[in-house]
mmCIF file of C-alpha atoms in Angstrom:
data_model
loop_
_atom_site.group_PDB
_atom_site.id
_atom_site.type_symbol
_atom_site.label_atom_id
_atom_site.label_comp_id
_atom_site.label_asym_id
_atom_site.label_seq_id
_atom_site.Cartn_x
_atom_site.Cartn_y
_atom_site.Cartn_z
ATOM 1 C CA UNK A 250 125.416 74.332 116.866
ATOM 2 C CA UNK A 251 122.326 73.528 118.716
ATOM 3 C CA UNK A 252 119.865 71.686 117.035
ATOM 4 C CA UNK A 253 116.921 69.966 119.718
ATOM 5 C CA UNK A 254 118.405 70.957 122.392
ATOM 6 C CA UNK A 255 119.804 68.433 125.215
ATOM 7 C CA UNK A 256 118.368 67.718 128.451
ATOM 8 C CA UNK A 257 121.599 67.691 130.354
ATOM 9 C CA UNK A 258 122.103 70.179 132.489
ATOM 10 C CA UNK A 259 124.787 72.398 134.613
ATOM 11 C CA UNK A 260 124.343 74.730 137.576
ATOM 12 C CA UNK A 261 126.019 76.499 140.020
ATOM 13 C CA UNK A 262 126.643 73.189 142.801
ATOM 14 C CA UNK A 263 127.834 71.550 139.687
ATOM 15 C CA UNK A 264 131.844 71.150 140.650
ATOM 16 C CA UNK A 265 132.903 67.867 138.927
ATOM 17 C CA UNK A 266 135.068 69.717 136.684
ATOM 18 C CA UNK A 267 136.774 72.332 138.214
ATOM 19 C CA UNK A 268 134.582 75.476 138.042
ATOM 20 C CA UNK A 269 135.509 78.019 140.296
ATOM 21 C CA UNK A 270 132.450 79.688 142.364
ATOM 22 C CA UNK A 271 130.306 81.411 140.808
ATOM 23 C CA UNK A 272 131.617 80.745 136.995
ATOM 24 C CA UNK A 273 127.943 79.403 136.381
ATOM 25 C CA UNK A 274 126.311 82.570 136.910
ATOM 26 C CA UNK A 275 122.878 80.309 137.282
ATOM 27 C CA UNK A 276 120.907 77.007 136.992
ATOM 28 C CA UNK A 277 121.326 76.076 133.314
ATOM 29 C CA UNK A 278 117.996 73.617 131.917
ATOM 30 C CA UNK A 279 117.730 73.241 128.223
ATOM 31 C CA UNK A 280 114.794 72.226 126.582
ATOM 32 C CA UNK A 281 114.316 68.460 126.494
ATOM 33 C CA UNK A 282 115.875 66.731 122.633
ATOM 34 C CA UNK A 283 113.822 67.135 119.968
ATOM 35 C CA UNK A 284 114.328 64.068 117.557
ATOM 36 C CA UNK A 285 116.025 65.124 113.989
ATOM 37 C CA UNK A 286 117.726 63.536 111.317
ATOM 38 C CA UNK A 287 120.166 66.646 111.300
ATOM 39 C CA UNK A 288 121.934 65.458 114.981
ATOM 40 C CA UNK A 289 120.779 62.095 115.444
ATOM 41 C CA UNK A 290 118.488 62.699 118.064
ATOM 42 C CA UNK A 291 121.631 63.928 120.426
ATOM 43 C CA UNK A 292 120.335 67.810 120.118
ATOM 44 C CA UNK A 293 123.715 69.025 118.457
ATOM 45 C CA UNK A 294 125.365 68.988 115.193
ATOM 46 C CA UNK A 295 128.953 70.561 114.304
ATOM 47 C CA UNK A 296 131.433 70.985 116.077
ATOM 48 C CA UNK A 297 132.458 74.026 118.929
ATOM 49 C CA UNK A 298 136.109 74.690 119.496
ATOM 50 C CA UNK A 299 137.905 74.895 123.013
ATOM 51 C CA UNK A 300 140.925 76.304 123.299
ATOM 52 C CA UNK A 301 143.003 76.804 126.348
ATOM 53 C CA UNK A 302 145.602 79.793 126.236
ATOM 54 C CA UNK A 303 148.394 80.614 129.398
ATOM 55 C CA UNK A 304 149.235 83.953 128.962
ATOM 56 C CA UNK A 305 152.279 84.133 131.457
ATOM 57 C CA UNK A 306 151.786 87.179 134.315
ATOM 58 C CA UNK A 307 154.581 88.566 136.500
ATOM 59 C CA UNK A 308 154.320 85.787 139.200
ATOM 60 C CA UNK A 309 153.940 83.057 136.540
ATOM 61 C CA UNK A 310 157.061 84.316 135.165
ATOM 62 C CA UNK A 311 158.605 84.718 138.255
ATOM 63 C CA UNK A 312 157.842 81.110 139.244
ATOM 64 C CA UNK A 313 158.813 79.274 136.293
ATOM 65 C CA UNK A 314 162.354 81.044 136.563
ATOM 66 C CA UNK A 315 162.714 79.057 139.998
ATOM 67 C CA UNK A 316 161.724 76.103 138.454
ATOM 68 C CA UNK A 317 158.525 75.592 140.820
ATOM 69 C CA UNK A 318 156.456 72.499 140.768
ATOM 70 C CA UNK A 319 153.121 72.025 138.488
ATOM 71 C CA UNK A 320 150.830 72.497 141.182
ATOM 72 C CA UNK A 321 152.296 75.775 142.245
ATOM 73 C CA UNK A 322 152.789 76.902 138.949
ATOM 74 C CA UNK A 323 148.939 75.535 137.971
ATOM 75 C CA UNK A 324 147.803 77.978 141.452
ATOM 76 C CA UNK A 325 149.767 80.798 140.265
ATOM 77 C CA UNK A 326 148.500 80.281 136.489
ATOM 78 C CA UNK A 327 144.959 80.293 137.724
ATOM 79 C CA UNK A 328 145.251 83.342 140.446
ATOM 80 C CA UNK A 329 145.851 85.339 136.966
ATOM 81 C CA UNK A 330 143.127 84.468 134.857
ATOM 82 C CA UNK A 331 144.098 81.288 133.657
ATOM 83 C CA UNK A 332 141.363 78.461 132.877
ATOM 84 C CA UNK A 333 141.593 74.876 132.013
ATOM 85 C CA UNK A 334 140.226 73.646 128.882
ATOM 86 C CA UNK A 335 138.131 71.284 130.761
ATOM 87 C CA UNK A 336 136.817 74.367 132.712
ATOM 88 C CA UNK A 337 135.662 75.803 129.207
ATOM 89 C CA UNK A 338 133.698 73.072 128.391
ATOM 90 C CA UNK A 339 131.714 73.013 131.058
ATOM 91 C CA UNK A 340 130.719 76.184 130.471
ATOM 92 C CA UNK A 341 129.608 75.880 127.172
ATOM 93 C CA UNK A 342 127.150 72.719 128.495
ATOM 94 C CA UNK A 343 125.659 75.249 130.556
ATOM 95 C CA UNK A 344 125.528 77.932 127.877
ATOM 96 C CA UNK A 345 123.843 75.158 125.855
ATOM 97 C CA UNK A 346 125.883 74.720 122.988
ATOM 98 C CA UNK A 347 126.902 71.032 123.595
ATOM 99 C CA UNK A 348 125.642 68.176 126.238
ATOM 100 C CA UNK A 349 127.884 66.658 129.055
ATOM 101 C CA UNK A 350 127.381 62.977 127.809
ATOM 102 C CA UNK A 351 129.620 64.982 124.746
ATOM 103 C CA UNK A 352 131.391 66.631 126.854
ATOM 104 C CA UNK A 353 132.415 63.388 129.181
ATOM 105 C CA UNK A 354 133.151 61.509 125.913
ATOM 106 C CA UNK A 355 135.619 64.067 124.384
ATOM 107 C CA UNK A 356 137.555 64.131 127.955
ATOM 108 C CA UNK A 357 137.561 60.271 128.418
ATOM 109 C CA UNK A 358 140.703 58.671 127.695
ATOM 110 C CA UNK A 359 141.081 56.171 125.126
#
């Protein structure tokens, strides 16, 4: 949940992580951290869930029977509906529920 509020930011030019055009619907600017005891002065406390969920369609179906390769199947995936978890969260920076500095840190590998 939000607590102060983190100064990151995302917007529409924002592509590092995969966002199609025009997922973003606008310039996302949340209100600059207010210091708490509650999140540590990071803005948030608790924790958001992201989930990621293929739902197979008739050509993803169709494609995994002929045994295509993960970039096809990934295009195919995506051409019906399908988004990445990573996707997700960046979305939910710009909705304001959690920072990219949090967001960067639960996608870097260990």
């Amino acid at each position: 949940m939000p607590g102060g509020r983190a100064a990151n930011s995302v917007g529409r030019s924002d592509n590092r992580f995969g966002l199609a055009q025009g997922e973003i619907k606008g310039d996302e600017r949340p209100a600059p951290i207010t210091p708490c005891p509650v999140c540590n002065s990071r803005g948030y406390h608790g924790r958001i869930g992201l989930y990621e969920l293929l739902t197979p369609g008739p050509q993803l179906k169709a494609a995994l029977a002929k045994s295509q390769d993960a970039g096809q199947l990934t295009a195919i995936a995506k051409s019906e509906g399908f988004r990445p978890v990573q996707s997700e969260a960046v979305l939910t920076v710009a909705r304001g529920l959690t920072s990219l500095d949090e967001l960067k840190r639960a996608f870097t590998k260990r």
